[in-house]
Coordinates of N, CA and C in Angstrom, one line a residue:
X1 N -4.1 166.1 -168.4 CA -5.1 166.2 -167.3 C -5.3 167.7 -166.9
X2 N -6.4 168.3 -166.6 CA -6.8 169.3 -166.5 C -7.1 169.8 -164.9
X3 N -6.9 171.3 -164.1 CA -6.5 171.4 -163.1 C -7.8 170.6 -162.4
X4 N -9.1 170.7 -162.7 CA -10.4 170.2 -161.8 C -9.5 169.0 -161.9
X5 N -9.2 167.9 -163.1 CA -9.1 166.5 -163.3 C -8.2 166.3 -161.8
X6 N -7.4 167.2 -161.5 CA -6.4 166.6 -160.7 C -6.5 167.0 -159.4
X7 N -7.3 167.9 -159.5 CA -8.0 168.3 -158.2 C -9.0 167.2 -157.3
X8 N -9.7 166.6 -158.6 CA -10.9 165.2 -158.2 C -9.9 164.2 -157.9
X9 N -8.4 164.2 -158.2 CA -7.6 162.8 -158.3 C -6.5 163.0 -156.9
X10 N -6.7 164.5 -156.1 CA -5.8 164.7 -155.4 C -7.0 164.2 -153.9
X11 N -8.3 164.9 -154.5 CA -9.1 164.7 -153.5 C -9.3 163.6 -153.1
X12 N -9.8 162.7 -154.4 CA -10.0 161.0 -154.2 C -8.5 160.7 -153.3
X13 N -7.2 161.0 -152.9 CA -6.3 160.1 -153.1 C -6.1 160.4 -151.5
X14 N -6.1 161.8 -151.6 CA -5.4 162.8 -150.2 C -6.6 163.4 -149.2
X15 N -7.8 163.6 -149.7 CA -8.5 163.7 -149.1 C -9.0 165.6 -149.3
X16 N -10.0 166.2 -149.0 CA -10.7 167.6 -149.8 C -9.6 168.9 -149.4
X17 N -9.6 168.3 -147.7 CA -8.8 169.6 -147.2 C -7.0 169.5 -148.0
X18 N -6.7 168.5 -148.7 CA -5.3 168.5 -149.3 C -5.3 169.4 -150.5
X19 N -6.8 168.7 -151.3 CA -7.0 169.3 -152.8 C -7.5 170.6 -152.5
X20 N -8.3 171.3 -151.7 CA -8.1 172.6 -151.3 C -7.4 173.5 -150.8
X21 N -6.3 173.1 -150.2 CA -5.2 173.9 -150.3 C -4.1 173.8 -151.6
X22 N -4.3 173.2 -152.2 CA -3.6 172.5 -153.1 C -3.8 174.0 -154.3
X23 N -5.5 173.8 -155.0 CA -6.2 174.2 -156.0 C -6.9 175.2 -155.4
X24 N -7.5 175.3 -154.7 CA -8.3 176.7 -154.2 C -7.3 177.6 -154.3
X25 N -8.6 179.5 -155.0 CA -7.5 180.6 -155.2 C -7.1 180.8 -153.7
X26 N -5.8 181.6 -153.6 CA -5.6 182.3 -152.2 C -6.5 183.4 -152.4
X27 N -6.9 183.8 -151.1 CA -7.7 184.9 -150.6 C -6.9 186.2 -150.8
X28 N -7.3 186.8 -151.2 CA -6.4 188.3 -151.1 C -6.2 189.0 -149.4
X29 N -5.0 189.7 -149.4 CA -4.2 189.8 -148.3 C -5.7 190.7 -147.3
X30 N -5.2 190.4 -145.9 CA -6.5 190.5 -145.1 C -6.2 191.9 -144.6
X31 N -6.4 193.3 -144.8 CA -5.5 194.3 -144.8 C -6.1 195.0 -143.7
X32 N -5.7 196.2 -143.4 CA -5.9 197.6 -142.3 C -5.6 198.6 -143.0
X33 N -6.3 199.8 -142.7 CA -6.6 201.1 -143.1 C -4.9 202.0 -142.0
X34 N -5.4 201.4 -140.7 CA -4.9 202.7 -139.6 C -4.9 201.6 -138.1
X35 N -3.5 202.2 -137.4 CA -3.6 201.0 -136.5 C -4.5 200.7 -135.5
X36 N -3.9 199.5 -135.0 CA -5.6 199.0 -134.4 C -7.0 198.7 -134.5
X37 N -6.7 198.7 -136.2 CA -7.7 198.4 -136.9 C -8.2 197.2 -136.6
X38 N -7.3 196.3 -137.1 CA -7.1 195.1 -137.0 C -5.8 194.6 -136.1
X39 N -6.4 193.5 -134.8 CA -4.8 192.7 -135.1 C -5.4 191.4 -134.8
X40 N -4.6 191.0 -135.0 CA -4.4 189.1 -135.1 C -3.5 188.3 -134.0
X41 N -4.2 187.1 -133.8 CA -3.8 187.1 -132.4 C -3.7 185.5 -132.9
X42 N -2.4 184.8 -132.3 CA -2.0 183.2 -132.0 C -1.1 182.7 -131.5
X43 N -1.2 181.7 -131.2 CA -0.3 180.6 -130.3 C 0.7 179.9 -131.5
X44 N 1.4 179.4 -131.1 CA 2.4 178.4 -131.2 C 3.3 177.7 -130.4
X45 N 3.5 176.5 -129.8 CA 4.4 175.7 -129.3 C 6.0 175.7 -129.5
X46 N 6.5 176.3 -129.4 CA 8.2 176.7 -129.6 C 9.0 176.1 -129.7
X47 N 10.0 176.0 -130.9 CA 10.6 174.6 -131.3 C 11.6 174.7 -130.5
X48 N 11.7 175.0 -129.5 CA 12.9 175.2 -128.1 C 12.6 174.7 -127.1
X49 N 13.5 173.8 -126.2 CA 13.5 173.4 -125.1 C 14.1 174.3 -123.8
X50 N 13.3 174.6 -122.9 CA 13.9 175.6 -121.7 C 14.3 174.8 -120.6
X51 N 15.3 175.5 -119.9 CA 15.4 174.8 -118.7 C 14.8 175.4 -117.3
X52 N 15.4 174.9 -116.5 CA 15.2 175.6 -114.6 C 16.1 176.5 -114.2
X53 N 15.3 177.4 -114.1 CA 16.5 179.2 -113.2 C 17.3 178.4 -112.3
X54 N 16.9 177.5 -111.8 CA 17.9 176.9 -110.6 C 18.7 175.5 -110.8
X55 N 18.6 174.8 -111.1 CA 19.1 173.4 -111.7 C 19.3 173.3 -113.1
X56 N 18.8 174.4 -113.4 CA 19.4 174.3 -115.2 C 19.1 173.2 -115.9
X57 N 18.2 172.2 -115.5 CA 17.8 170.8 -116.5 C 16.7 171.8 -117.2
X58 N 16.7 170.4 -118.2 CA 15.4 170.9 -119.3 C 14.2 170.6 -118.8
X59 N 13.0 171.2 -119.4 CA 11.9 171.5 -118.7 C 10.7 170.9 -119.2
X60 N 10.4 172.1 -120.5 CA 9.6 171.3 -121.5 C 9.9 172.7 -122.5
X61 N 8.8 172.2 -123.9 CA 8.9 173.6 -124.8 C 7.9 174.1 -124.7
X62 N 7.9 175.6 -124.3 CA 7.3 177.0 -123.6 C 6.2 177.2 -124.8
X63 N 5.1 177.5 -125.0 CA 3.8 178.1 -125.7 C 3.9 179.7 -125.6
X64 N 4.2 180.0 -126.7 CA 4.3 181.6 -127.6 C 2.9 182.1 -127.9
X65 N 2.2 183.0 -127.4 CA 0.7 183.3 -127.9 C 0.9 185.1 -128.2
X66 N 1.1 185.3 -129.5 CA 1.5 186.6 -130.4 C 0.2 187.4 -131.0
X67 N 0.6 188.6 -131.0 CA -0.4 189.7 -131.5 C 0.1 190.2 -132.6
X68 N -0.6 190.6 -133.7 CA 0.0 191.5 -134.5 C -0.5 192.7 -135.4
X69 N -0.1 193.7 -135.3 CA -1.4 195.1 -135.8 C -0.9 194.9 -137.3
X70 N -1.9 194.6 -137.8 CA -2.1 194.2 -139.7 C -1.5 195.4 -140.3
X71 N -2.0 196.8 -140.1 CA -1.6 197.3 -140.9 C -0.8 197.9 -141.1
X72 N 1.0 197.8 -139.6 CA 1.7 198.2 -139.7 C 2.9 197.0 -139.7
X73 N 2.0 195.8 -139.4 CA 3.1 194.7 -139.3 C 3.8 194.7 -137.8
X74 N 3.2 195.1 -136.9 CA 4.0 195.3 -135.8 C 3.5 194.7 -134.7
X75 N 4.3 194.1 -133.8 CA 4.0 192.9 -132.7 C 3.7 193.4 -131.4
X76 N 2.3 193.3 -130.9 CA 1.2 194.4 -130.4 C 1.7 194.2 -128.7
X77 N 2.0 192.6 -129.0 CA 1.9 192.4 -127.3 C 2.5 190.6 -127.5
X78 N 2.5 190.1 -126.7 CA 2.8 188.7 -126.8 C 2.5 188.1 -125.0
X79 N 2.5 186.5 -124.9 CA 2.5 185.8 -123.7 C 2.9 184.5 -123.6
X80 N 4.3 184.3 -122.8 CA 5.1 182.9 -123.0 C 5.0 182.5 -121.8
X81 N 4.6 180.8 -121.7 CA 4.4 180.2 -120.6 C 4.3 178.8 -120.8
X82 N 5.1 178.3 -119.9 CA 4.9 176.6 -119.9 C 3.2 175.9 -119.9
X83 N 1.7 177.1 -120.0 CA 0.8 176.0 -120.1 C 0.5 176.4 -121.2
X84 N -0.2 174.9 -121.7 CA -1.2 174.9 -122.5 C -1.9 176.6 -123.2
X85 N -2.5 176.4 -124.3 CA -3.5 178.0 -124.5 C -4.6 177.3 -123.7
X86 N -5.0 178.6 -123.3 CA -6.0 178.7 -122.9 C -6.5 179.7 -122.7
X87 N -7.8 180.1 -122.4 CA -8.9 181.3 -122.0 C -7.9 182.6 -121.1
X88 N -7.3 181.9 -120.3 CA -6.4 182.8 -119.2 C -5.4 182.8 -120.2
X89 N -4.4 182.3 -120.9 CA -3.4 183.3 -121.9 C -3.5 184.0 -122.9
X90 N -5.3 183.7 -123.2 CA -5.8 184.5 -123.9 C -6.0 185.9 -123.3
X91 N -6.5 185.8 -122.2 CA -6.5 187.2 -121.5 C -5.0 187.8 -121.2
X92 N -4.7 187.0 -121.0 CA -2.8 187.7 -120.6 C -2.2 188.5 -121.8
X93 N -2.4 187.7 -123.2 CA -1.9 188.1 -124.5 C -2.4 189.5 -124.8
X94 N -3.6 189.8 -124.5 CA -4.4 190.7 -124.7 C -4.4 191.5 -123.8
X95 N -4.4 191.8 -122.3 CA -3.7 192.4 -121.5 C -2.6 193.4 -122.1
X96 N -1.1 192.4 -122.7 CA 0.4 193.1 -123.0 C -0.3 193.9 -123.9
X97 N -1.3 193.6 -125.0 CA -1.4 194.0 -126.2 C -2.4 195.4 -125.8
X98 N -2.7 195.9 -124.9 CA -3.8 196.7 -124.6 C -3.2 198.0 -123.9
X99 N -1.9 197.6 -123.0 CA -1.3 198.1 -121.7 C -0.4 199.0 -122.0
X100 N 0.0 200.0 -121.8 CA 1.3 200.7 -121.9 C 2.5 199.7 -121.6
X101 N 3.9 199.7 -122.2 CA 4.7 198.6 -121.4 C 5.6 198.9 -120.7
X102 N 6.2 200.4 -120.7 CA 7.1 200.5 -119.7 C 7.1 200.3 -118.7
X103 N 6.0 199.9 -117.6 CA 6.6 199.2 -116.4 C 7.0 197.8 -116.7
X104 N 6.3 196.9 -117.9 CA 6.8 195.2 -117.8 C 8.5 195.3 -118.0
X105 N 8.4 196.5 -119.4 CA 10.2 196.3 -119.4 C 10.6 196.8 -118.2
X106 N 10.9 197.9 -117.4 CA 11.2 197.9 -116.6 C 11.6 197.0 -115.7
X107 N 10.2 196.3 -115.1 CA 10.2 195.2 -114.2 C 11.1 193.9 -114.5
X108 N 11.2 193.4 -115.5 CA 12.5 193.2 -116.6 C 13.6 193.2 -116.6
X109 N 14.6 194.3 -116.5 CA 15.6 195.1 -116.6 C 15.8 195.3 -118.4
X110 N 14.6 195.1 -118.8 CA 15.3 195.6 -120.5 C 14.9 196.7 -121.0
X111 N 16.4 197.3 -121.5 CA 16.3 198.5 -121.9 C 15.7 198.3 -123.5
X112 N 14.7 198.9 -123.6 CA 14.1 198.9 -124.9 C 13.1 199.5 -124.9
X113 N 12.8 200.5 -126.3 CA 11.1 201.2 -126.6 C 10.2 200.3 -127.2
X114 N 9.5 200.5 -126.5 CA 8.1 199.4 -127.4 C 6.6 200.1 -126.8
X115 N 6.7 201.7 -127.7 CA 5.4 202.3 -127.4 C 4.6 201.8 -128.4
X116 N 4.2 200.7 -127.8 CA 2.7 200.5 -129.0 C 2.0 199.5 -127.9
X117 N 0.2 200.3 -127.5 CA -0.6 199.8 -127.1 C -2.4 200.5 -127.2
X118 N -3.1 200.1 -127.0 CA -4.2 200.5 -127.4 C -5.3 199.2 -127.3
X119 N -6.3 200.0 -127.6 CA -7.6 199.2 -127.8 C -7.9 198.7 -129.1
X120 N -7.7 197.7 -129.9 CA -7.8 197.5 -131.4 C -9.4 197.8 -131.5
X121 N -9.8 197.8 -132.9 CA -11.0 197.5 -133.2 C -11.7 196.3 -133.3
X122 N -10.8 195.4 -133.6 CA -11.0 194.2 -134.5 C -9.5 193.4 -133.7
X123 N -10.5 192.3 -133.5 CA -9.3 191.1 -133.0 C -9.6 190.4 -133.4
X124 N -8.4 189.6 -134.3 CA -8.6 188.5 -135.1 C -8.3 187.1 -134.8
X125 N -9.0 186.5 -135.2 CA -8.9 184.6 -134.3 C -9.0 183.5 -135.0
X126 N -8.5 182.2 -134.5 CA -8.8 181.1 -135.2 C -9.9 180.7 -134.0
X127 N -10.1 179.5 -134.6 CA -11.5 178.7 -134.1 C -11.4 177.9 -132.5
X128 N -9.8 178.2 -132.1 CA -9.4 177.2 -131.0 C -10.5 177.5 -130.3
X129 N -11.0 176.6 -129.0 CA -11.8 176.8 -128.1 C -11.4 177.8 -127.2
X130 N -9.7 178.2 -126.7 CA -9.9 178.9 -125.5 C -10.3 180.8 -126.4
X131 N -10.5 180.5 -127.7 CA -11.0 181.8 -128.2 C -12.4 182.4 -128.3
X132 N -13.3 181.5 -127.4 CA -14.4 181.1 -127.9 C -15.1 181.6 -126.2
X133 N -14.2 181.4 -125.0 CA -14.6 181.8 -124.0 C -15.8 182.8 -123.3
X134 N -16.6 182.5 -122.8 CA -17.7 183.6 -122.6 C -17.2 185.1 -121.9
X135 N -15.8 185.3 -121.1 CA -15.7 186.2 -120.6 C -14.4 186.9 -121.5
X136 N -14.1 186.1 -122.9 CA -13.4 187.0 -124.0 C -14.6 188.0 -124.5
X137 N -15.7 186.9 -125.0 CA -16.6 187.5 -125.4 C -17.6 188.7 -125.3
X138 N -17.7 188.5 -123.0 CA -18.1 189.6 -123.1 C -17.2 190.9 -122.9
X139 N -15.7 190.4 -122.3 CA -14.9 191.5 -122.4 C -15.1 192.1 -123.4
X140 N -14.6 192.2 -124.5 CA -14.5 192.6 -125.9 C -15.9 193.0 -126.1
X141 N -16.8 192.6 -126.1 CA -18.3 193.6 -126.4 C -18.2 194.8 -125.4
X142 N -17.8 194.7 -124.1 CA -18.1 196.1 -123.4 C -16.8 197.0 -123.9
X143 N -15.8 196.9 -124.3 CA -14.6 197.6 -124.3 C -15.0 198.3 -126.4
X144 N -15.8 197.4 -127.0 CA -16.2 197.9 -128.3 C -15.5 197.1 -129.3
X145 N -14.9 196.0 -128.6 CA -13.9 195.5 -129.7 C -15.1 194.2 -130.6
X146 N -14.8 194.1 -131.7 CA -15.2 193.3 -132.6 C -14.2 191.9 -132.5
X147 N -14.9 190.7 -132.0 CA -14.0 189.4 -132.7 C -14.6 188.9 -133.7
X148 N -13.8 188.7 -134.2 CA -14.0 188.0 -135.8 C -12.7 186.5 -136.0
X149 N -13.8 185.7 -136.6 CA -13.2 184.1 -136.7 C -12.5 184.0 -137.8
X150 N -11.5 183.2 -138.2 CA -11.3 182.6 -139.4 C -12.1 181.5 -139.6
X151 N -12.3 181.8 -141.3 CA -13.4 180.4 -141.9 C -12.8 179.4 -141.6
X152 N -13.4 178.4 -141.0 CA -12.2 177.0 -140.8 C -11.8 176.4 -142.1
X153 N -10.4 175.6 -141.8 CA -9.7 175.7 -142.9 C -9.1 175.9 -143.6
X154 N -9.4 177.5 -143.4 CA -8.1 178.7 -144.1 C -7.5 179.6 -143.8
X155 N -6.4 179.0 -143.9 CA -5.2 179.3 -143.4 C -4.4 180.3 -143.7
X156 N -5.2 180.8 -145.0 CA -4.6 182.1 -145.8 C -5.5 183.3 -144.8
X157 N -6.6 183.1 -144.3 CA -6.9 184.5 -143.6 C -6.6 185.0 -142.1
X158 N -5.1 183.8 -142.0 CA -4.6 184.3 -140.8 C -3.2 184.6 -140.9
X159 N -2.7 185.1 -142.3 CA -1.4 185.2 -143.3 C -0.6 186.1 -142.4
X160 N -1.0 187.1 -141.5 CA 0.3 187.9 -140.8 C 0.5 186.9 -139.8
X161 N -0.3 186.5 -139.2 CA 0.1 186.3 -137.8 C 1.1 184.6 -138.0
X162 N 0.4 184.0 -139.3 CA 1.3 182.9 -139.5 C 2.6 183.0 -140.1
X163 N 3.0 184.4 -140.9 CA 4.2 184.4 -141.3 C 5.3 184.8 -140.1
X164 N 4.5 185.8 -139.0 CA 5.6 186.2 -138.7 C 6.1 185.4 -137.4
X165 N 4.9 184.3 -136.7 CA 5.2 183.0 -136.3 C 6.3 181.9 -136.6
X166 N 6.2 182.1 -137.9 CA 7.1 181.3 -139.5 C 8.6 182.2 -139.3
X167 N 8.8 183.4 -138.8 CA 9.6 183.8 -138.9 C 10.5 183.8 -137.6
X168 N 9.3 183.8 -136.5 CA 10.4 183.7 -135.4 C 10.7 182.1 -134.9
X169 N 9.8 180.9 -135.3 CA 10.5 179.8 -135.2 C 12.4 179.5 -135.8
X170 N 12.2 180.9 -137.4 CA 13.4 180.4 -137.6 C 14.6 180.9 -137.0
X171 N 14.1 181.9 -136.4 CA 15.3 182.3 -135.5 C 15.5 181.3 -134.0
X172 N 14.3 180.9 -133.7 CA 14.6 180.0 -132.9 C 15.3 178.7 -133.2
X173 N 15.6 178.5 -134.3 CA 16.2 177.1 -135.0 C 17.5 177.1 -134.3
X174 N 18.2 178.5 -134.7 CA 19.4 178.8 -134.4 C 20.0 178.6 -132.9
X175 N 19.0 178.4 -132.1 CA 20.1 178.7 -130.6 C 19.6 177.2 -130.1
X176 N 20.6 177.3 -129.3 CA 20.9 175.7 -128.4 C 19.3 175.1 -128.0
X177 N 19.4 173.9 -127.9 CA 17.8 173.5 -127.6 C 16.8 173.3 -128.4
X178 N 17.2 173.7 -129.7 CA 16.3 173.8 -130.6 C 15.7 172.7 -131.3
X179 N 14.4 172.1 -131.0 CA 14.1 171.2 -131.9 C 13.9 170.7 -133.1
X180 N 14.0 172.1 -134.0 CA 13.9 172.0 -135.2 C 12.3 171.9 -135.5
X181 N 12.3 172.5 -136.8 CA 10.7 171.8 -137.0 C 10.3 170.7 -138.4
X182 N 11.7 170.3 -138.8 CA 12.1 169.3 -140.0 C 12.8 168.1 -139.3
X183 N 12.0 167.2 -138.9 CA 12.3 165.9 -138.3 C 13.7 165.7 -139.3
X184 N 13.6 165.5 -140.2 CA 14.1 165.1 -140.9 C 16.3 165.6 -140.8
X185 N 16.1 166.8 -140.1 CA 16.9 167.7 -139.9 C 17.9 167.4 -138.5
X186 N 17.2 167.0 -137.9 CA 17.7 167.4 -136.7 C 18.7 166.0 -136.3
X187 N 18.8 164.7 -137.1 CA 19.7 163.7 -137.0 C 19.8 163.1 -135.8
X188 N 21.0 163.8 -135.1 CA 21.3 162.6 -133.8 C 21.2 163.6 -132.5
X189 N 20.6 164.9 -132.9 CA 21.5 166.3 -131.9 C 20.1 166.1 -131.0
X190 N 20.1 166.3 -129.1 CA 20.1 165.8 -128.5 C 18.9 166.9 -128.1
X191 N 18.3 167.7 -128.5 CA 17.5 169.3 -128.1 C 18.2 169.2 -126.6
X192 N 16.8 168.4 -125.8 CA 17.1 168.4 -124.4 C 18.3 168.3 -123.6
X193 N 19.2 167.9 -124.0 CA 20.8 167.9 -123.7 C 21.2 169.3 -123.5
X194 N 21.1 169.8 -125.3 CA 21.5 170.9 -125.2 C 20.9 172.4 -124.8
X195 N 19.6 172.3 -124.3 CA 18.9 173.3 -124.1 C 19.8 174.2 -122.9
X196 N 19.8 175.9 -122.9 CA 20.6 176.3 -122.2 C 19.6 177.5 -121.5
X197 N 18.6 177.8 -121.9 CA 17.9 179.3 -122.2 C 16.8 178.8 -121.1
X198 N 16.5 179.8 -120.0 CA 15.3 180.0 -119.3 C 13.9 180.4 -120.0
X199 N 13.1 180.6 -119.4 CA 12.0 180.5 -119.6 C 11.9 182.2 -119.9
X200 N 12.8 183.2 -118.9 CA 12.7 184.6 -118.5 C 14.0 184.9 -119.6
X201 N 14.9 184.0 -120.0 CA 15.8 184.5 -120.9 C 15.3 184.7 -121.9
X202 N 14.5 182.8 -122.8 CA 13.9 183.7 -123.9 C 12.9 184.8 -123.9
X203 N 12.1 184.8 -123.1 CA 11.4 186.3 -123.3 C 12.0 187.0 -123.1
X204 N 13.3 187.7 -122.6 CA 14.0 189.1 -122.3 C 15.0 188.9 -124.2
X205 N 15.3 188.0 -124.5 CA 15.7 187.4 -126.0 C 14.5 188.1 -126.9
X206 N 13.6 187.5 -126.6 CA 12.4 187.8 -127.8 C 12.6 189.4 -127.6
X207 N 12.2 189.6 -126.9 CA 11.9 191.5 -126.7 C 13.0 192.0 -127.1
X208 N 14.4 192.5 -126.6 CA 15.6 192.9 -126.7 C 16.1 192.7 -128.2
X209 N 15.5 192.0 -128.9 CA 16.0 191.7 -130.5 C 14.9 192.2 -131.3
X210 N 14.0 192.9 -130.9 CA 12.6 192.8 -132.4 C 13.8 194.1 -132.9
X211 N 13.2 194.2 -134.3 CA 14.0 195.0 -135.5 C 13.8 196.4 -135.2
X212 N 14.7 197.2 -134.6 CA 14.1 198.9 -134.9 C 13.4 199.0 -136.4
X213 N 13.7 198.4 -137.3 CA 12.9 198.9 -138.8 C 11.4 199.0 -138.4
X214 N 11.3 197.7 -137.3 CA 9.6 197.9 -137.3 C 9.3 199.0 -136.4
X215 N 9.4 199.4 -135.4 CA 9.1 200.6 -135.0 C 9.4 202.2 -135.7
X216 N 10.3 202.5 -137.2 CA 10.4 203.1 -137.9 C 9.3 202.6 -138.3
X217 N 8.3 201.6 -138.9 CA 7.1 201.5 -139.4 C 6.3 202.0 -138.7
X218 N 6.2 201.9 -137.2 CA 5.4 202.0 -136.4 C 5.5 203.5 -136.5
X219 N 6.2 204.6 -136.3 CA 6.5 205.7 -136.5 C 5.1 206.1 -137.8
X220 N 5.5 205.3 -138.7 CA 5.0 205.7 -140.0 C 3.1 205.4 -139.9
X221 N 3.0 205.0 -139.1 CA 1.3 204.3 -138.8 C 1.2 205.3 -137.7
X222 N 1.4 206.7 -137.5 CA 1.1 207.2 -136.0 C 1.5 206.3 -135.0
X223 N 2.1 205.2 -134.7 CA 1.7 204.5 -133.6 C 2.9 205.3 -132.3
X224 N 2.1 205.8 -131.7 CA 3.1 207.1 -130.8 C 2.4 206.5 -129.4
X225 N 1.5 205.6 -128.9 CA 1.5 205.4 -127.8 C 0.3 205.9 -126.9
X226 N -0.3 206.1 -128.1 CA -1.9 206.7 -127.3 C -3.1 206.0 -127.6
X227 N -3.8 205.5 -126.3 CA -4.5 204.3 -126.2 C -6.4 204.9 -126.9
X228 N -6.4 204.1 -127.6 CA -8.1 204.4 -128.1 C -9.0 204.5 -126.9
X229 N -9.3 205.7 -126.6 CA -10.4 205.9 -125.5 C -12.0 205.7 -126.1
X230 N -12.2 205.3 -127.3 CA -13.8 205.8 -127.9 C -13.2 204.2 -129.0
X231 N -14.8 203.0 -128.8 CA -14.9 202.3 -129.2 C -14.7 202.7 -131.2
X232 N -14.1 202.2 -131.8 CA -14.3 202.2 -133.2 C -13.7 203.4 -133.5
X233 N -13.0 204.1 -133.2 CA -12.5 205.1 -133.7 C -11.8 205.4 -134.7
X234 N -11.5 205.5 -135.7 CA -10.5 205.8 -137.3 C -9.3 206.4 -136.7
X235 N -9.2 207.0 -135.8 CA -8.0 207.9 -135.6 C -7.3 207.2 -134.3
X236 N -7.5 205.6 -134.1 CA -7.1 205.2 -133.6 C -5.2 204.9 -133.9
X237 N -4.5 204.9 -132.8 CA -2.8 204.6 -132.7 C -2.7 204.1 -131.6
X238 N -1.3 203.4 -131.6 CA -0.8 202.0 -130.5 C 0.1 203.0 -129.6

């Protein structure tokens, strides 16, 4: 049997969107020139359970909404919070990702460099509704920024921001609380039992651990901390 044959036999069986991921080519990688060219922006639901600063019971699992500048691979800005996505953590995500950050660390108590912010060119998105907002939309037209959609259903032209999502769930596997994201894995172990981590821990966790290598990259992309004043600019850095 021949690849179409089994493509028509995955389709008939599994349905179009199985046999096109299945058999459709991947898209070639979605790239950047210079930073802030591009970045890419999404959520995910955190295979971690948090508890209460004060009573320490478990809570629920916190919603991760991440940025990421394409062409240096470096994590622009981020926004963790017990709601839902929405229009407002869309503005929040985009906020960190726009702002200088030494007062958030500061306000914080964590000691760490993370000069990277700026006005991207290009913000990249999937189709959710809170990305679709009229006052994303007109923000981003007056400030010069372009949004640009993923084609629905592919999954490959949102490849940074899903790997490195893909990467920090698995660090999340590892600490107490953890739900796992392989049912199949997690046996008899209790998440909610064991959940030990605030809401303010893991984000002072997330920040306090990203890899100095990436900011050596960042280094390598100009990204020195100087905000794009002039819509579209080429000589833009974070």
């Amino acid at each position: 049997m021949d690849q179409s044959d089994q493509r028509r036999l995955m389709k008939s069986r599994e349905g179009a969107k199985a046999a096109r991921q299945q058999f459709a080519p991947v898209v070639g990688e979605y790239s950047a020139e210079y930073a802030l060219q591009v970045v890419q922006i999404d959520h995910t639901l955190v295979d971690l359970f948090i508890v209460d600063a004060v009573s320490r019971q478990p809570l629920q699992r916190p919603w991760l909404k991440m940025a990421i500048d394409v062409a240096s691979r470096v994590v622009t800005g981020f926004y963790l919070s017990l709601e839902r996505p929405s229009s407002t953590s869309v503005a929040l995500a985009i906020q960190h990702l726009v702002l200088p950050k030494d007062s958030w660390l500061a306000s914080r108590g964590i000691e760490a460099e993370w000069p990277v912010f700026g006005l991207p060119d290009v913000i990249h998105l999937d189709n959710g509704r809170e990305f679709h907002g009229k006052a994303l939309v007109r923000g981003a037209a007056e400030h010069g920024i372009d949004l640009r959609y993923r084609p629905v259903a592919r999954p490959h032209y949102g490849g940074h921001i899903e790997r490195l999502i893909g990467t920090m769930m698995g660090a999340v596997h590892l600490l107490p609380g953890s739900t796992s994201s392989d049912i199949g894995s997690r046996g008899d172990y209790d998440a909610q039992r064991h959940a030990v981590m605030t809401l303010d821990e893991l984000e002072h966790r997330r920040v306090s651990r990203r890899r100095p290598r990436r900011l050596a990259t960042a280094s390598k992309y100009g990204l020195a901390g100087c905000c794009r004043c002039t819509p579209a600019s080429p000589t833009a850095t974070l």
